[in-house]
């Protein structure tokens, strides 16, 4: 969901190309073997200073607004770039479901209204050490605020008379704030003989604060009498830190082939908290037997070698990766 919200904040004119890697080679992490989608954003190629500001306002059931400011400055030796975008808007959806279970008929009607706001900042620069090598750095920060109100009402009747005898209502409320920070330092070398060498150092900080209010209330058909209620509240903060460094080298081997080697080291630190509360008479109490704290640490050291070539209409590659 966080990735979906981030992609909604990117305007189409910011994207230069989308690369679909259906069969990732051993160069990529084992976790990405099912396929990789690489979104390449536009970079100003001309010399000088250029800036653009765009605003898009759309109207469906609700208004949505997307504003983007883009600035670029480039000389023969260096380039600076910055992008700021703001997106806000509301959406609604409905889910109607009628079920018959034994002698009971459940005729559910659920409507959800969601409000989303996204702020995204991207800063960076490149220094051209020589005509073949570039030293670069970038920083990206995004903040997502989302809230949703779900109102669900399920009249319950019997198959013998179809008269509603009770109603289940569930006015759920969810709020989330997600921060995502990414910093990168990189060095790239590429010459006319096909040799490519790169070094990347990355840091990622992900923080999510989510709370969910989930009441389930059974009442009489007219709503005057409460038969039973189950009201709970959940607080689920998540914090993730990722540190990684990798290096890759590629050169031609044979007339139409190339060989590449590389290594990567990464560390992931994760803290997840799930606090479960039960609400009675307006008072919330923490349920320790239904709550949990999960701490996770992962360190990966990887290396790979890969060869690819072509012959007539055929393309093939083979590689080995150890993690």
Tab-separated table of C-alpha atoms in Angstrom:
chain	number	residue	atom	x	y	z
A	1	UNK	CA	0.000	0.000	0.000
A	2	UNK	CA	2.860	2.407	0.787
A	3	UNK	CA	4.401	1.705	-2.624
A	4	UNK	CA	1.027	2.341	-4.285
A	5	UNK	CA	0.690	5.692	-2.530
A	6	UNK	CA	4.220	6.674	-3.579
A	7	UNK	CA	3.571	5.819	-7.231
A	8	UNK	CA	0.369	7.895	-7.172
A	9	UNK	CA	2.455	10.959	-6.288
A	10	UNK	CA	4.688	10.602	-9.405
A	11	UNK	CA	3.412	12.431	-12.478
A	12	UNK	CA	3.724	10.794	-15.893
A	13	UNK	CA	5.881	13.627	-17.263
A	14	UNK	CA	8.512	12.913	-14.574
A	15	UNK	CA	9.152	9.440	-16.018
A	16	UNK	CA	11.636	8.970	-18.861
A	17	UNK	CA	11.200	5.226	-19.285
A	18	UNK	CA	10.059	2.050	-17.536
A	19	UNK	CA	12.293	-1.007	-17.801
A	20	UNK	CA	10.701	-4.417	-17.250
A	21	UNK	CA	13.246	-7.113	-16.360
A	22	UNK	CA	11.298	-10.366	-16.698
A	23	UNK	CA	14.282	-12.660	-16.141
A	24	UNK	CA	16.733	-10.977	-13.740
A	25	UNK	CA	20.288	-12.216	-13.988
A	26	UNK	CA	22.513	-13.242	-11.087
A	27	UNK	CA	23.428	-9.548	-10.757
A	28	UNK	CA	20.205	-8.931	-8.840
A	29	UNK	CA	19.178	-10.042	-5.369
A	30	UNK	CA	17.661	-13.499	-5.070
A	31	UNK	CA	14.485	-11.886	-3.692
A	32	UNK	CA	13.906	-10.216	-7.081
A	33	UNK	CA	14.003	-13.371	-9.193
A	34	UNK	CA	10.291	-13.116	-10.040
A	35	UNK	CA	10.788	-9.879	-11.995
A	36	UNK	CA	11.925	-6.274	-11.550
A	37	UNK	CA	10.272	-3.016	-12.563
A	38	UNK	CA	12.812	-0.185	-12.984
A	39	UNK	CA	11.292	3.320	-13.183
A	40	UNK	CA	13.796	5.799	-14.651
A	41	UNK	CA	13.016	9.457	-13.930
A	42	UNK	CA	13.900	12.246	-16.340
A	43	UNK	CA	17.145	14.198	-15.970
A	44	UNK	CA	17.864	17.478	-17.744
A	45	UNK	CA	20.537	16.963	-20.425
A	46	UNK	CA	21.012	20.539	-21.654
A	47	UNK	CA	23.338	23.116	-20.122
A	48	UNK	CA	21.965	26.008	-18.077
A	49	UNK	CA	19.195	26.412	-15.542
A	50	UNK	CA	15.673	25.213	-16.091
A	51	UNK	CA	12.607	25.045	-13.892
A	52	UNK	CA	9.019	23.924	-14.345
A	53	UNK	CA	5.928	23.910	-12.167
A	54	UNK	CA	2.830	21.916	-13.028
A	55	UNK	CA	-0.517	21.465	-11.357
A	56	UNK	CA	-3.181	18.896	-12.115
A	57	UNK	CA	-6.697	19.132	-10.692
A	58	UNK	CA	-9.165	16.329	-11.331
A	59	UNK	CA	-12.740	15.842	-10.220
A	60	UNK	CA	-14.550	12.526	-9.804
A	61	UNK	CA	-16.626	11.949	-6.712
A	62	UNK	CA	-13.984	14.100	-5.000
A	63	UNK	CA	-11.251	16.546	-6.006
A	64	UNK	CA	-7.627	15.449	-6.389
A	65	UNK	CA	-4.707	17.832	-6.707
A	66	UNK	CA	-1.120	17.138	-7.736
A	67	UNK	CA	1.495	19.930	-7.814
A	68	UNK	CA	5.114	19.412	-8.911
A	69	UNK	CA	8.076	21.804	-8.891
A	70	UNK	CA	11.185	20.762	-10.812
A	71	UNK	CA	14.534	22.621	-10.923
A	72	UNK	CA	17.718	21.693	-12.807
A	73	UNK	CA	21.093	23.401	-13.171
A	74	UNK	CA	23.850	21.927	-15.310
A	75	UNK	CA	27.331	23.020	-16.352
A	76	UNK	CA	30.064	21.137	-18.181
A	77	UNK	CA	31.466	19.830	-14.873
A	78	UNK	CA	28.416	19.374	-12.629
A	79	UNK	CA	24.644	19.024	-12.484
A	80	UNK	CA	22.174	19.765	-9.692
A	81	UNK	CA	18.535	18.758	-9.622
A	82	UNK	CA	15.583	18.992	-7.282
A	83	UNK	CA	11.923	17.959	-7.383
A	84	UNK	CA	9.142	18.654	-4.917
A	85	UNK	CA	5.624	17.300	-5.310
A	86	UNK	CA	2.429	17.525	-3.314
A	87	UNK	CA	-0.544	15.217	-3.831
A	88	UNK	CA	-3.845	15.183	-1.988
A	89	UNK	CA	-7.216	13.721	-2.728
A	90	UNK	CA	-10.066	11.521	-1.603
A	91	UNK	CA	-11.457	8.278	-2.966
A	92	UNK	CA	-14.449	6.163	-2.102
A	93	UNK	CA	-15.431	2.586	-2.742
A	94	UNK	CA	-18.251	0.267	-1.813
A	95	UNK	CA	-18.515	-3.444	-1.097
A	96	UNK	CA	-21.935	-5.117	-1.052
A	97	UNK	CA	-22.113	-8.777	-0.070
A	98	UNK	CA	-25.180	-10.921	0.565
A	99	UNK	CA	-24.580	-14.309	2.184
A	100	UNK	CA	-26.816	-17.158	3.255
A	101	UNK	CA	-25.376	-19.379	5.965
A	102	UNK	CA	-27.765	-22.025	7.206
A	103	UNK	CA	-30.966	-20.251	8.188
A	104	UNK	CA	-29.304	-16.815	8.461
A	105	UNK	CA	-29.172	-14.124	5.761
A	106	UNK	CA	-26.429	-11.468	6.017
A	107	UNK	CA	-26.959	-8.500	3.667
A	108	UNK	CA	-23.808	-6.386	4.130
A	109	UNK	CA	-23.342	-2.834	2.854
A	110	UNK	CA	-19.883	-1.272	3.272
A	111	UNK	CA	-18.752	2.182	2.115
A	112	UNK	CA	-15.200	3.484	2.612
A	113	UNK	CA	-13.968	7.056	2.150
A	114	UNK	CA	-10.177	7.516	2.101
A	115	UNK	CA	-8.194	10.746	2.324
A	116	UNK	CA	-4.537	10.745	1.241
A	117	UNK	CA	-1.792	13.360	1.316
A	118	UNK	CA	1.728	12.860	0.011
A	119	UNK	CA	4.773	15.131	0.140
A	120	UNK	CA	7.868	14.102	-1.821
A	121	UNK	CA	11.283	15.783	-2.089
A	122	UNK	CA	14.120	14.622	-4.325
A	123	UNK	CA	17.524	16.362	-4.288
A	124	UNK	CA	20.798	15.382	-5.891
A	125	UNK	CA	23.777	16.202	-8.010
A	126	UNK	CA	26.483	14.795	-10.257
A	127	UNK	CA	30.115	15.824	-10.629
A	128	UNK	CA	31.799	14.801	-13.875
A	129	UNK	CA	35.287	13.746	-12.798
A	130	UNK	CA	36.229	12.994	-16.420
A	131	UNK	CA	34.490	12.209	-19.670
A	132	UNK	CA	34.198	8.584	-18.521
A	133	UNK	CA	33.487	8.853	-14.790
A	134	UNK	CA	30.845	10.527	-12.635
A	135	UNK	CA	30.472	10.995	-8.885
A	136	UNK	CA	26.911	11.497	-7.674
A	137	UNK	CA	24.728	11.815	-4.597
A	138	UNK	CA	20.976	11.942	-4.047
A	139	UNK	CA	18.389	12.203	-1.303
A	140	UNK	CA	14.698	11.345	-1.447
A	141	UNK	CA	12.161	11.902	1.290
A	142	UNK	CA	8.443	11.233	1.265
A	143	UNK	CA	5.674	11.640	3.814
A	144	UNK	CA	2.287	9.945	3.442
A	145	UNK	CA	-0.698	10.766	5.620
A	146	UNK	CA	-3.737	8.577	5.099
A	147	UNK	CA	-7.043	8.267	6.873
A	148	UNK	CA	-10.063	6.158	6.032
A	149	UNK	CA	-13.594	5.905	7.382
A	150	UNK	CA	-15.428	2.666	6.750
A	151	UNK	CA	-19.102	2.413	7.615
A	152	UNK	CA	-20.461	-1.103	7.397
A	153	UNK	CA	-24.020	-2.171	8.186
A	154	UNK	CA	-25.226	-5.766	7.917
A	155	UNK	CA	-28.922	-6.482	8.509
A	156	UNK	CA	-29.436	-10.092	9.652
A	157	UNK	CA	-32.634	-11.997	8.878
A	158	UNK	CA	-33.909	-15.580	8.720
A	159	UNK	CA	-34.742	-17.616	5.619
A	160	UNK	CA	-38.193	-18.579	6.924
A	161	UNK	CA	-39.649	-15.054	7.157
A	162	UNK	CA	-36.940	-12.704	5.736
A	163	UNK	CA	-37.624	-10.274	8.602
A	164	UNK	CA	-34.609	-8.362	9.925
A	165	UNK	CA	-34.105	-9.288	13.589
A	166	UNK	CA	-30.686	-7.667	14.239
A	167	UNK	CA	-28.065	-5.422	12.671
A	168	UNK	CA	-24.278	-5.588	12.842
A	169	UNK	CA	-22.598	-2.178	12.461
A	170	UNK	CA	-18.829	-1.671	12.105
A	171	UNK	CA	-17.755	1.995	11.794
A	172	UNK	CA	-14.022	1.369	11.373
A	173	UNK	CA	-11.477	4.208	11.427
A	174	UNK	CA	-7.833	3.990	10.289
A	175	UNK	CA	-5.049	6.583	10.378
A	176	UNK	CA	-1.470	6.223	9.183
A	177	UNK	CA	1.640	8.347	8.796
A	178	UNK	CA	4.495	6.891	6.765
A	179	UNK	CA	7.968	8.420	6.397
A	180	UNK	CA	10.444	7.109	3.862
A	181	UNK	CA	13.981	8.526	3.580
A	182	UNK	CA	16.628	7.348	1.109
A	183	UNK	CA	20.207	8.571	0.607
A	184	UNK	CA	22.680	7.403	-2.020
A	185	UNK	CA	26.312	8.056	-2.967
A	186	UNK	CA	27.534	6.564	-6.231
A	187	UNK	CA	30.484	6.427	-8.620
A	188	UNK	CA	30.144	5.342	-12.254
A	189	UNK	CA	32.768	4.695	-14.938
A	190	UNK	CA	32.056	3.813	-18.567
A	191	UNK	CA	34.413	3.932	-21.551
A	192	UNK	CA	34.129	3.301	-25.272
A	193	UNK	CA	35.500	-0.245	-25.022
A	194	UNK	CA	32.419	-1.388	-23.094
A	195	UNK	CA	33.971	-1.455	-19.619
A	196	UNK	CA	31.536	-0.360	-16.888
A	197	UNK	CA	32.377	0.006	-13.210
A	198	UNK	CA	30.085	1.313	-10.468
A	199	UNK	CA	29.953	1.677	-6.685
A	200	UNK	CA	26.748	2.435	-4.756
A	201	UNK	CA	26.255	3.117	-1.050
A	202	UNK	CA	22.658	3.409	0.172
A	203	UNK	CA	20.787	4.186	3.380
A	204	UNK	CA	17.034	3.790	3.819
A	205	UNK	CA	14.885	4.816	6.782
A	206	UNK	CA	11.258	3.679	6.860
A	207	UNK	CA	8.891	4.613	9.671
A	208	UNK	CA	5.184	3.879	9.859
A	209	UNK	CA	2.686	4.830	12.574
A	210	UNK	CA	-0.734	3.229	12.119
A	211	UNK	CA	-3.710	3.054	14.434
A	212	UNK	CA	-6.977	1.241	13.736
A	213	UNK	CA	-10.311	1.534	15.521
A	214	UNK	CA	-12.513	-1.515	14.871
A	215	UNK	CA	-15.880	-1.714	16.627
A	216	UNK	CA	-18.448	-4.471	15.984
A	217	UNK	CA	-21.856	-3.739	17.513
A	218	UNK	CA	-24.959	-5.957	17.361
A	219	UNK	CA	-28.242	-4.119	17.859
A	220	UNK	CA	-31.937	-4.758	17.443
A	221	UNK	CA	-33.553	-4.087	14.064
A	222	UNK	CA	-34.524	-0.546	15.096
A	223	UNK	CA	-31.121	0.100	16.705
A	224	UNK	CA	-32.678	0.820	20.089
A	225	UNK	CA	-31.175	-2.147	21.974
A	226	UNK	CA	-27.524	-3.251	21.985
A	227	UNK	CA	-27.266	-7.036	22.151
A	228	UNK	CA	-23.453	-7.207	22.288
A	229	UNK	CA	-20.350	-5.306	21.229
A	230	UNK	CA	-16.710	-6.052	20.539
A	231	UNK	CA	-14.631	-2.885	20.250
A	232	UNK	CA	-10.875	-3.024	19.785
A	233	UNK	CA	-8.114	-0.580	18.960
A	234	UNK	CA	-4.711	-1.419	17.471
A	235	UNK	CA	-1.477	0.580	17.422
A	236	UNK	CA	1.134	-0.844	15.028
A	237	UNK	CA	4.308	1.256	14.592
A	238	UNK	CA	7.076	-0.057	12.322
A	239	UNK	CA	10.652	1.184	11.987
A	240	UNK	CA	13.143	-0.175	9.431
A	241	UNK	CA	16.775	0.806	8.752
A	242	UNK	CA	18.622	-0.501	5.697
A	243	UNK	CA	22.344	-0.073	4.999
A	244	UNK	CA	23.885	-1.435	1.804
A	245	UNK	CA	26.936	-1.112	-0.441
A	246	UNK	CA	27.579	-2.784	-3.764
A	247	UNK	CA	30.046	-2.736	-6.633
A	248	UNK	CA	29.667	-3.999	-10.213
A	249	UNK	CA	32.093	-4.448	-13.097
A	250	UNK	CA	31.265	-5.394	-16.692
A	251	UNK	CA	33.310	-5.755	-19.870
A	252	UNK	CA	32.996	-7.282	-23.318
A	253	UNK	CA	33.984	-10.913	-23.794
A	254	UNK	CA	33.930	-12.218	-27.342
A	255	UNK	CA	32.319	-10.494	-30.309
A	256	UNK	CA	28.785	-10.240	-28.912
A	257	UNK	CA	29.196	-11.262	-25.304
A	258	UNK	CA	29.916	-9.578	-21.993
A	259	UNK	CA	30.859	-10.745	-18.545
A	260	UNK	CA	30.017	-9.022	-15.275
A	261	UNK	CA	31.021	-9.581	-11.654
A	262	UNK	CA	30.054	-7.850	-8.454
A	263	UNK	CA	29.532	-7.973	-4.713
A	264	UNK	CA	27.055	-6.562	-2.214
A	265	UNK	CA	26.778	-6.267	1.548
A	266	UNK	CA	23.635	-5.148	3.362
A	267	UNK	CA	22.104	-4.974	6.821
A	268	UNK	CA	18.434	-4.613	7.758
A	269	UNK	CA	17.207	-3.686	11.246
A	270	UNK	CA	13.462	-3.924	11.881
A	271	UNK	CA	11.291	-3.114	14.901
A	272	UNK	CA	7.575	-3.965	14.781
A	273	UNK	CA	5.099	-3.347	17.611
A	274	UNK	CA	1.531	-4.628	17.706
A	275	UNK	CA	-0.457	-3.305	20.666
A	276	UNK	CA	-4.011	-4.629	20.950
A	277	UNK	CA	-6.557	-2.784	23.092
A	278	UNK	CA	-10.110	-3.666	24.103
A	279	UNK	CA	-12.520	-0.815	24.741
A	280	UNK	CA	-15.258	-1.118	27.359
A	281	UNK	CA	-17.385	1.790	28.556
A	282	UNK	CA	-15.081	4.199	26.733
A	283	UNK	CA	-11.957	2.877	28.518
A	284	UNK	CA	-9.205	1.140	26.569
A	285	UNK	CA	-7.099	-1.587	28.182
A	286	UNK	CA	-4.004	-3.189	26.673
A	287	UNK	CA	-4.313	-6.947	26.081
A	288	UNK	CA	-0.835	-8.314	26.663
A	289	UNK	CA	-1.746	-11.826	25.486
A	290	UNK	CA	-2.832	-10.403	22.102
A	291	UNK	CA	0.017	-7.904	21.709
A	292	UNK	CA	3.491	-8.486	20.338
A	293	UNK	CA	6.893	-6.915	19.718
A	294	UNK	CA	9.014	-8.253	16.880
A	295	UNK	CA	12.661	-7.287	16.378
A	296	UNK	CA	14.501	-8.549	13.325
A	297	UNK	CA	18.093	-8.215	12.145
A	298	UNK	CA	19.430	-9.446	8.811
A	299	UNK	CA	22.917	-9.266	7.323
A	300	UNK	CA	23.620	-10.412	3.762
A	301	UNK	CA	26.913	-10.791	1.911
A	302	UNK	CA	26.551	-11.616	-1.781
A	303	UNK	CA	28.701	-12.080	-4.862
A	304	UNK	CA	27.910	-12.948	-8.468
A	305	UNK	CA	29.315	-13.634	-11.916
A	306	UNK	CA	27.244	-13.461	-15.085
A	307	UNK	CA	27.808	-13.942	-18.825
A	308	UNK	CA	25.422	-12.983	-21.625
A	309	UNK	CA	25.673	-13.154	-25.395
A	310	UNK	CA	23.643	-13.498	-28.577
A	311	UNK	CA	23.742	-15.632	-31.689
A	312	UNK	CA	21.569	-14.803	-34.698
A	313	UNK	CA	18.032	-14.486	-33.262
A	314	UNK	CA	18.947	-16.119	-29.966
A	315	UNK	CA	19.910	-14.439	-26.703
A	316	UNK	CA	21.189	-16.326	-23.708
A	317	UNK	CA	22.830	-15.718	-20.356
A	318	UNK	CA	24.148	-17.767	-17.489
A	319	UNK	CA	25.338	-16.845	-14.051
A	320	UNK	CA	26.001	-17.832	-10.492
A	321	UNK	CA	25.093	-15.903	-7.341
A	322	UNK	CA	25.978	-16.759	-3.761
A	323	UNK	CA	24.314	-15.038	-0.805
